[in-house]
């Protein structure tokens, strides 16, 4: 069995990655190291082949816990663990510095100590800042890092430490930078699941500013596949942008969700804009396509339909979150109570 160490595997993308890896292989064993913060959910791990999935509850900032869980000569560390929500980073940035920066450094040190063969760091397009409205400019791997939110700044800082571990100590590293993911099991604080959950409950859909911000959406399983290929085929020290060439205005995403659910557009409510709100993300993914032989497989309409169906069929999953600490978060964030 080949051992891989995954951090943040109880979250949205990490859990999708583990489901995919275990379904598509027979010789890989996963150690899933996750602190189970508000965003980590053991329900996301249901249905995994338990003989090849070992869950360890732990914080990536805890050096001893990481060293205890990380097997010597593991094939790879895949670092998904992070504080991942921009709005929360605007309210309070310290947790983002701790987990996203310090936690990454702890993992890099542990990977060297355990002689791990490759360190795959999951970063984001947001480290490159914002593109002008409706321009023909795109993020490439050569775009400068210009993070605008505390979240993006912490992810950019983490990338620098990953690079430094390679340049200084020769650790084999690969960084992936993906755009906005959507799909099953995404925590409802993020745009798409928030709008689906609110629409299903006939609640207002809060759209920031003029709704004309652009995000480049990718189905989570396509992202997961690209990460695996970056591990298998990526060149050491390289960065790979991942995107499905699918730019959408936020307002169009929200209207599409309402239409697919058969709900009225009158549920849309324009609210105050996010501070420092990035206008447009758009990814040039040619390097991943040519060097990794990767291509997204899920078309936007199909992906959105599948995603909505998952939330309709898993209302218990959504309701358990909406009835927990998320309820207070929502009230503070949006000044409105969930039903
Ligand atoms: P998520 O918030 O759904 O999950 C994060 C997971 O990390 C949770 O399971 C949480 O319990 C765990 N975690 C948090 N702090 C931890 C700590 N200190 N120690 C151990 N575990 C901890 O996030 P996601 O959307 O799945 O994102 C995963 C990664 O992908 C993140 O690094 C994020 O920056 C990156 N990313 C996300 C997107 C997106 O659209 N969601 C896009 C590009 C990149
Ligand atoms: O209630 C909302 N209303 C709204 O208009 C929310 C939650 C969001 N929005 C807007 C803000 C953004 O323009 O929707 C867009 C998407 O917002 P988020 O889902 O919060 O994602 P974003 O800020 O773009 O960041 C995401 O993509 C990159 C992920 O959360 C990050 O983890 C990832 O790195």
Coordinates of C-alpha atoms and ligand atoms in Angstrom, one line a residue:
X1 CA 0.0 0.0 0.0
X2 CA 1.2 3.5 -0.8
X3 CA 0.6 5.9 2.0
X4 CA -0.5 9.5 1.4
X5 CA -1.1 12.1 4.1
X6 CA -4.0 14.5 3.6
X7 CA -4.8 17.5 5.7
X8 CA -8.2 19.0 5.8
X9 CA -9.8 15.9 4.4
X10 CA -13.1 16.4 6.3
X11 CA -13.7 19.6 4.4
X12 CA -15.3 20.2 1.1
X13 CA -12.5 19.7 -1.4
X14 CA -10.4 17.4 0.7
X15 CA -13.3 14.9 1.2
X16 CA -14.1 15.0 -2.5
X17 CA -10.4 14.2 -3.2
X18 CA -10.4 11.3 -0.8
X19 CA -13.6 9.8 -2.2
X20 CA -12.2 10.0 -5.7
X21 CA -8.7 8.6 -4.8
X22 CA -10.1 5.6 -2.9
X23 CA -12.7 4.9 -5.6
X24 CA -10.2 5.0 -8.4
X25 CA -7.3 3.1 -6.9
X26 CA -6.7 -0.1 -4.9
X27 CA -3.2 0.4 -3.6
X28 CA -3.4 3.7 -1.8
X29 CA -4.0 4.2 1.9
X30 CA -5.0 7.7 3.1
X31 CA -4.2 9.2 6.5
X32 CA -6.7 12.0 6.9
X33 CA -5.5 14.6 9.4
X34 CA -8.1 17.2 10.2
X35 CA -8.9 19.3 13.3
X36 CA -12.6 19.2 12.6
X37 CA -13.1 23.0 12.9
X38 CA -16.6 24.4 12.1
X39 CA -15.9 23.5 8.4
X40 CA -14.8 19.9 9.0
X41 CA -17.6 17.4 9.0
X42 CA -17.2 13.6 9.6
X43 CA -20.4 13.1 7.7
X44 CA -18.4 14.0 4.6
X45 CA -16.4 10.8 5.0
X46 CA -19.4 8.4 5.0
X47 CA -19.1 5.6 2.5
X48 CA -15.3 5.6 2.3
X49 CA -13.4 2.2 2.2
X50 CA -12.5 2.2 5.9
X51 CA -9.7 -0.4 5.3
X52 CA -7.8 2.3 3.4
X53 CA -8.8 5.4 5.2
X54 CA -7.4 6.3 8.6
X55 CA -8.8 9.4 10.2
X56 CA -6.7 11.3 12.8
X57 CA -8.1 14.3 14.6
X58 CA -5.4 16.9 14.9
X59 CA -4.3 20.5 14.3
X60 CA -1.7 21.1 11.6
X61 CA -0.1 23.7 14.0
X62 CA 0.6 20.9 16.5
X63 CA 4.1 19.7 15.5
X64 CA 4.0 16.6 17.7
X65 CA 0.6 15.5 16.6
X66 CA 1.7 15.9 12.9
X67 CA 4.9 14.0 13.4
X68 CA 3.0 11.2 15.2
X69 CA 0.5 10.8 12.4
X70 CA 2.8 11.3 9.4
X71 CA 4.4 8.0 8.3
X72 CA 8.0 7.9 7.3
X73 CA 8.6 7.8 3.5
X74 CA 5.0 8.7 2.7
X75 CA 4.4 9.2 -1.0
X76 CA 3.0 12.7 -0.4
X77 CA 1.5 15.3 1.8
X78 CA -1.6 17.0 0.3
X79 CA -2.2 20.2 2.2
X80 CA -5.9 21.1 2.0
X81 CA -6.3 22.2 5.6
X82 CA -7.0 25.9 5.9
X83 CA -9.4 28.6 7.1
X84 CA -11.1 29.1 3.8
X85 CA -13.8 31.8 4.0
X86 CA -12.9 35.3 2.9
X87 CA -15.7 37.0 4.9
X88 CA -14.5 35.3 8.1
X89 CA -11.0 36.6 7.4
X90 CA -12.3 40.1 7.2
X91 CA -14.0 39.8 10.6
X92 CA -10.9 38.2 12.2
X93 CA -7.6 37.4 10.4
X94 CA -5.5 35.8 13.2
X95 CA -6.8 32.3 12.8
X96 CA -6.0 32.6 9.1
X97 CA -2.4 33.5 9.8
X98 CA -2.1 30.7 12.4
X99 CA -3.6 27.8 10.3
X100 CA -2.7 28.8 6.8
X101 CA 0.8 30.1 7.4
X102 CA 2.2 28.6 10.6
X103 CA 0.3 25.3 10.0
X104 CA 1.8 25.0 6.5
X105 CA 5.3 25.6 7.9
X106 CA 4.8 22.9 10.6
X107 CA 3.8 20.5 7.8
X108 CA 6.8 21.4 5.6
X109 CA 9.2 20.8 8.6
X110 CA 7.4 17.5 9.3
X111 CA 7.6 16.4 5.7
X112 CA 11.3 16.9 5.7
X113 CA 11.8 15.1 9.0
X114 CA 9.8 12.1 7.7
X115 CA 11.4 12.1 4.3
X116 CA 8.1 12.6 2.4
X117 CA 8.6 12.2 -1.3
X118 CA 6.4 15.1 -2.5
X119 CA 4.6 18.0 -0.8
X120 CA 1.5 19.1 -2.8
X121 CA 0.1 22.5 -1.5
X122 CA -3.4 23.4 -2.4
X123 CA -3.5 27.2 -3.0
X124 CA -5.9 29.5 -4.7
X125 CA -6.3 31.9 -7.6
X126 CA -7.1 34.6 -5.0
X127 CA -3.4 35.0 -4.2
X128 CA -3.1 36.8 -7.6
X129 CA -5.6 39.5 -6.6
X130 CA -8.3 40.9 -8.8
X131 CA -8.6 41.3 -12.6
X132 CA -10.2 44.3 -14.3
X133 CA -13.9 44.1 -15.2
X134 CA -14.7 42.2 -18.4
X135 CA -11.1 42.4 -19.7
X136 CA -9.2 39.8 -21.7
X137 CA -6.6 39.5 -19.0
X138 CA -6.2 36.2 -17.2
X139 CA -4.2 34.8 -14.2
X140 CA -1.2 32.8 -15.4
X141 CA 1.4 31.1 -13.3
X142 CA 3.6 34.2 -13.9
X143 CA 1.0 36.7 -12.5
X144 CA 2.4 38.5 -9.5
X145 CA 1.0 37.7 -6.1
X146 CA -1.2 40.6 -5.1
X147 CA -3.6 39.3 -2.4
X148 CA -6.4 41.7 -1.3
X149 CA -8.2 39.9 1.5
X150 CA -6.6 38.6 4.8
X151 CA -7.5 35.1 3.6
X152 CA -5.7 35.6 0.3
X153 CA -2.7 37.2 2.0
X154 CA -2.4 34.1 4.3
X155 CA -2.5 31.8 1.3
X156 CA 0.1 33.8 -0.5
X157 CA 2.3 33.8 2.5
X158 CA 2.0 30.0 2.7
X159 CA 3.1 29.7 -0.9
X160 CA 6.2 31.6 -0.1
X161 CA 7.1 29.2 2.7
X162 CA 6.5 26.2 0.4
X163 CA 8.8 27.8 -2.2
X164 CA 11.4 28.5 0.5
X165 CA 11.3 24.8 1.7
X166 CA 12.2 23.7 -1.8
X167 CA 14.9 26.4 -2.5
X168 CA 16.5 26.1 0.9
X169 CA 16.2 22.4 1.7
X170 CA 15.4 20.7 -1.6
X171 CA 11.9 19.5 -0.5
X172 CA 10.0 18.3 -3.6
X173 CA 7.0 20.6 -3.8
X174 CA 4.2 21.4 -6.2
X175 CA 1.6 24.2 -5.8
X176 CA -1.9 24.2 -7.3
X177 CA -3.9 27.4 -7.7
X178 CA -7.6 26.8 -8.5
X179 CA -10.6 29.0 -8.9
X180 CA -14.0 28.8 -7.2
X181 CA -15.1 25.2 -6.6
X182 CA -18.7 24.1 -6.4
X183 CA -20.3 20.7 -5.8
X184 CA -21.6 18.4 -3.0
X185 CA -20.7 18.9 0.7
X186 CA -19.6 22.6 0.4
X187 CA -20.2 24.4 3.7
X188 CA -23.2 26.7 3.2
X189 CA -21.3 29.9 4.0
X190 CA -20.0 29.9 0.4
X191 CA -22.0 31.5 -2.4
X192 CA -23.5 28.5 -4.2
X193 CA -24.6 26.3 -1.3
X194 CA -25.7 29.4 0.7
X195 CA -28.0 30.4 -2.2
X196 CA -29.3 26.9 -2.7
X197 CA -30.0 26.4 1.0
X198 CA -31.7 29.8 1.3
X199 CA -33.8 29.3 -1.8
X200 CA -34.9 25.9 -0.7
X201 CA -36.1 27.6 2.5
X202 CA -37.7 30.5 0.7
X203 CA -35.3 32.9 2.4
X204 CA -33.7 36.1 1.0
X205 CA -30.6 35.5 -1.2
X206 CA -28.0 38.1 -0.2
X207 CA -26.0 39.3 -3.2
X208 CA -23.1 41.6 -2.4
X209 CA -22.8 45.0 -4.2
X210 CA -24.0 45.1 -7.8
X211 CA -23.8 41.3 -8.3
X212 CA -21.4 41.9 -11.2
X213 CA -18.3 40.4 -9.7
X214 CA -17.0 37.5 -11.8
X215 CA -15.8 34.1 -10.5
X216 CA -14.4 31.3 -12.6
X217 CA -16.3 28.2 -11.4
X218 CA -15.1 24.6 -11.5
X219 CA -16.8 21.4 -10.4
X220 CA -14.9 20.0 -7.3
X221 CA -14.2 16.6 -8.9
X222 CA -12.4 18.2 -11.8
X223 CA -10.3 20.1 -9.3
X224 CA -9.6 16.9 -7.4
X225 CA -8.4 15.1 -10.5
X226 CA -6.1 18.0 -11.4
X227 CA -4.5 17.8 -8.0
X228 CA -3.8 14.1 -8.4
X229 CA -2.2 14.8 -11.8
X230 CA -0.1 17.6 -10.4
X231 CA 1.2 15.1 -7.8
X232 CA 1.9 12.4 -10.5
X233 CA 3.1 14.5 -13.4
X234 CA 3.9 18.0 -12.1
X235 CA 7.5 19.2 -12.1
X236 CA 9.1 19.9 -8.8
X237 CA 8.9 23.5 -7.7
X238 CA 6.2 24.4 -10.2
X239 CA 2.9 26.1 -9.8
X240 CA -0.2 24.9 -11.7
X241 CA -3.2 27.0 -12.3
X242 CA -6.5 25.1 -12.5
X243 CA -9.6 26.4 -14.0
X244 CA -12.5 25.4 -16.3
X245 CA -12.8 28.6 -18.4
X246 CA -16.2 29.2 -16.8
X247 CA -16.5 32.9 -15.9
X248 CA -19.9 33.8 -14.4
X249 CA -21.3 37.0 -12.9
X250 CA -22.5 36.3 -9.4
X251 CA -26.0 37.5 -10.2
X252 CA -26.3 35.1 -13.1
X253 CA -25.2 32.2 -10.8
X254 CA -27.9 33.2 -8.3
X255 CA -30.6 33.5 -11.0
X256 CA -29.6 30.1 -12.4
X257 CA -30.0 28.5 -9.0
X258 CA -33.4 30.1 -8.5
X259 CA -34.5 28.9 -12.0
X260 CA -33.4 25.4 -11.5
X261 CA -35.2 25.3 -8.1
X262 CA -38.3 26.9 -9.6
X263 CA -38.1 29.8 -7.2
X264 CA -38.9 33.5 -7.9
X265 CA -36.1 36.1 -8.6
X266 CA -37.9 38.3 -6.0
X267 CA -36.0 36.3 -3.4
X268 CA -32.8 38.1 -4.4
X269 CA -31.7 40.9 -2.0
X270 CA -28.8 43.2 -2.9
X271 CA -26.9 43.9 0.3
X272 CA -23.8 45.9 1.3
X273 CA -20.7 44.9 -0.6
X274 CA -17.9 42.8 0.9
X275 CA -14.9 45.0 2.0
X276 CA -12.1 44.9 -0.6
X277 CA -14.3 42.7 -2.8
X278 CA -12.2 41.3 -5.7
X279 CA -13.9 42.1 -9.0
X280 CA -13.0 39.3 -11.3
X281 CA -11.1 36.0 -11.3
X282 CA -10.3 34.3 -14.6
X283 CA -7.7 31.5 -14.9
X284 CA -5.6 30.6 -17.9
X285 CA -5.1 26.8 -17.3
X286 CA -3.1 26.0 -20.4
X287 CA 0.0 24.9 -18.4
X288 CA -2.1 22.3 -16.5
X289 CA -3.7 21.2 -19.8
X290 CA -0.5 20.6 -21.6
X291 CA 2.0 19.6 -18.9
X292 CA -0.4 17.5 -16.8
X293 CA -2.7 16.3 -19.6
X294 CA -5.7 17.5 -17.6
X295 CA -9.1 18.7 -18.8
X296 CA -12.2 19.5 -16.9
X297 CA -15.0 17.0 -17.6
X298 CA -18.0 18.6 -16.0
X299 CA -20.0 21.2 -17.9
X300 CA -21.3 24.1 -15.8
X301 CA -25.1 23.4 -16.3
X302 CA -24.6 19.7 -15.5
X303 CA -22.4 20.5 -12.5
X304 CA -24.9 23.0 -11.1
X305 CA -27.8 20.6 -11.6
X306 CA -25.9 17.8 -9.9
X307 CA -24.9 20.1 -7.0
X308 CA -28.5 21.3 -6.5
X309 CA -29.7 17.7 -6.6
X310 CA -27.2 16.7 -3.9
X311 CA -28.4 19.5 -1.6
X312 CA -32.1 18.5 -2.2
X313 CA -31.3 14.9 -1.4
X314 CA -29.2 15.7 1.6
X315 CA -31.3 18.2 3.4
X316 CA -30.4 16.6 6.8
X317 CA -26.8 17.5 6.2
X318 CA -27.7 21.1 5.4
X319 CA -30.2 21.4 8.3
X320 CA -27.7 20.0 10.9
X321 CA -25.3 22.8 9.9
X322 CA -28.0 25.5 9.8
X323 CA -29.2 24.5 13.2
X324 CA -25.7 24.7 14.7
X325 CA -23.1 27.5 15.2
X326 CA -23.8 28.6 11.6
X327 CA -27.1 30.1 12.7
X328 CA -25.2 32.7 14.9
X329 CA -22.6 33.3 12.2
X330 CA -25.4 34.0 9.7
X331 CA -27.2 36.4 12.1
X332 CA -24.0 38.4 12.7
X333 CA -22.9 38.3 9.1
X334 CA -26.2 39.1 7.4
X335 CA -28.2 40.7 10.2
X336 CA -31.1 38.3 9.5
X337 CA -32.2 35.1 11.3
X338 CA -32.5 31.8 9.4
X339 CA -35.9 30.2 9.5
Ligands
LIG1 P1 -13.2 23.9 3.9 O1 -13.3 25.1 4.8 O2 -14.4 23.2 3.4 O3 -12.3 22.7 4.7 C1 -11.2 23.0 5.4 C2 -10.8 21.8 6.3 O4 -9.6 22.0 7.0 C3 -11.9 21.4 7.3 O5 -12.2 20.0 7.3 C4 -11.2 21.8 8.6 O6 -11.7 21.1 9.7 C5 -9.8 21.6 8.3 N1 -8.9 22.5 9.1 C6 -9.0 23.8 9.3 N2 -8.0 24.2 10.2 C7 -7.3 23.1 10.5 C8 -6.1 22.9 11.3 N3 -5.6 24.0 12.0 N4 -5.6 21.7 11.4 C9 -6.2 20.6 10.7 N5 -7.3 20.8 9.9 C10 -7.8 22.0 9.8 O7 -12.2 24.3 2.7 P2 -12.2 23.8 1.2 O8 -13.2 24.7 0.5 O9 -12.4 22.4 1.1 O10 -10.8 24.2 0.8 C11 -9.7 23.3 0.9 C12 -8.4 24.0 0.4 O11 -8.6 24.4 -0.9 C13 -8.0 25.2 1.2 O12 -6.6 25.2 1.4 C14 -8.5 26.4 0.3 O13 -7.7 27.5 0.5 C15 -8.3 25.8 -1.1 N6 -9.1 26.3 -2.1 C16 -10.5 26.4 -2.0 C17 -11.3 26.8 -3.0 C18 -12.8 26.8 -2.9 O14 -13.4 27.3 -3.9 N7 -13.4 26.3 -1.9 C19 -10.7 27.2 -4.2 C20 -9.3 27.1 -4.4 C21 -8.5 26.7 -3.3
LIG2 O1 -23.6 35.8 0.6 C1 -22.8 36.0 -0.3 N1 -23.1 36.9 -1.3 C2 -22.3 37.2 -2.3 O2 -22.7 38.0 -3.2 C3 -21.5 35.3 -0.4 C4 -21.1 34.3 0.7 C5 -20.7 35.6 -1.5 N2 -21.1 36.5 -2.4 C6 -20.2 36.8 -3.5 C7 -18.7 37.1 -3.1 C8 -17.9 36.6 -4.3 O3 -17.9 37.5 -5.3 O4 -20.0 35.6 -4.3 C9 -18.7 35.4 -4.7 C10 -18.2 34.1 -4.2 O5 -18.0 34.2 -2.8 P1 -17.4 33.0 -1.9 O6 -18.2 31.8 -2.2 O7 -17.3 33.5 -0.5 O8 -16.0 32.7 -2.6 P2 -14.7 33.7 -2.9 O9 -14.7 34.8 -2.0 O10 -14.7 34.0 -4.4 O11 -13.6 32.7 -2.5 C11 -13.6 31.3 -2.9 O12 -12.8 31.0 -4.0 C12 -11.5 30.9 -3.8 C13 -13.3 30.3 -1.8 O13 -14.1 30.6 -0.7 C14 -11.9 30.3 -1.4 O14 -11.6 29.4 -0.4 C15 -11.1 30.0 -2.6 O15 -9.8 30.1 -2.3

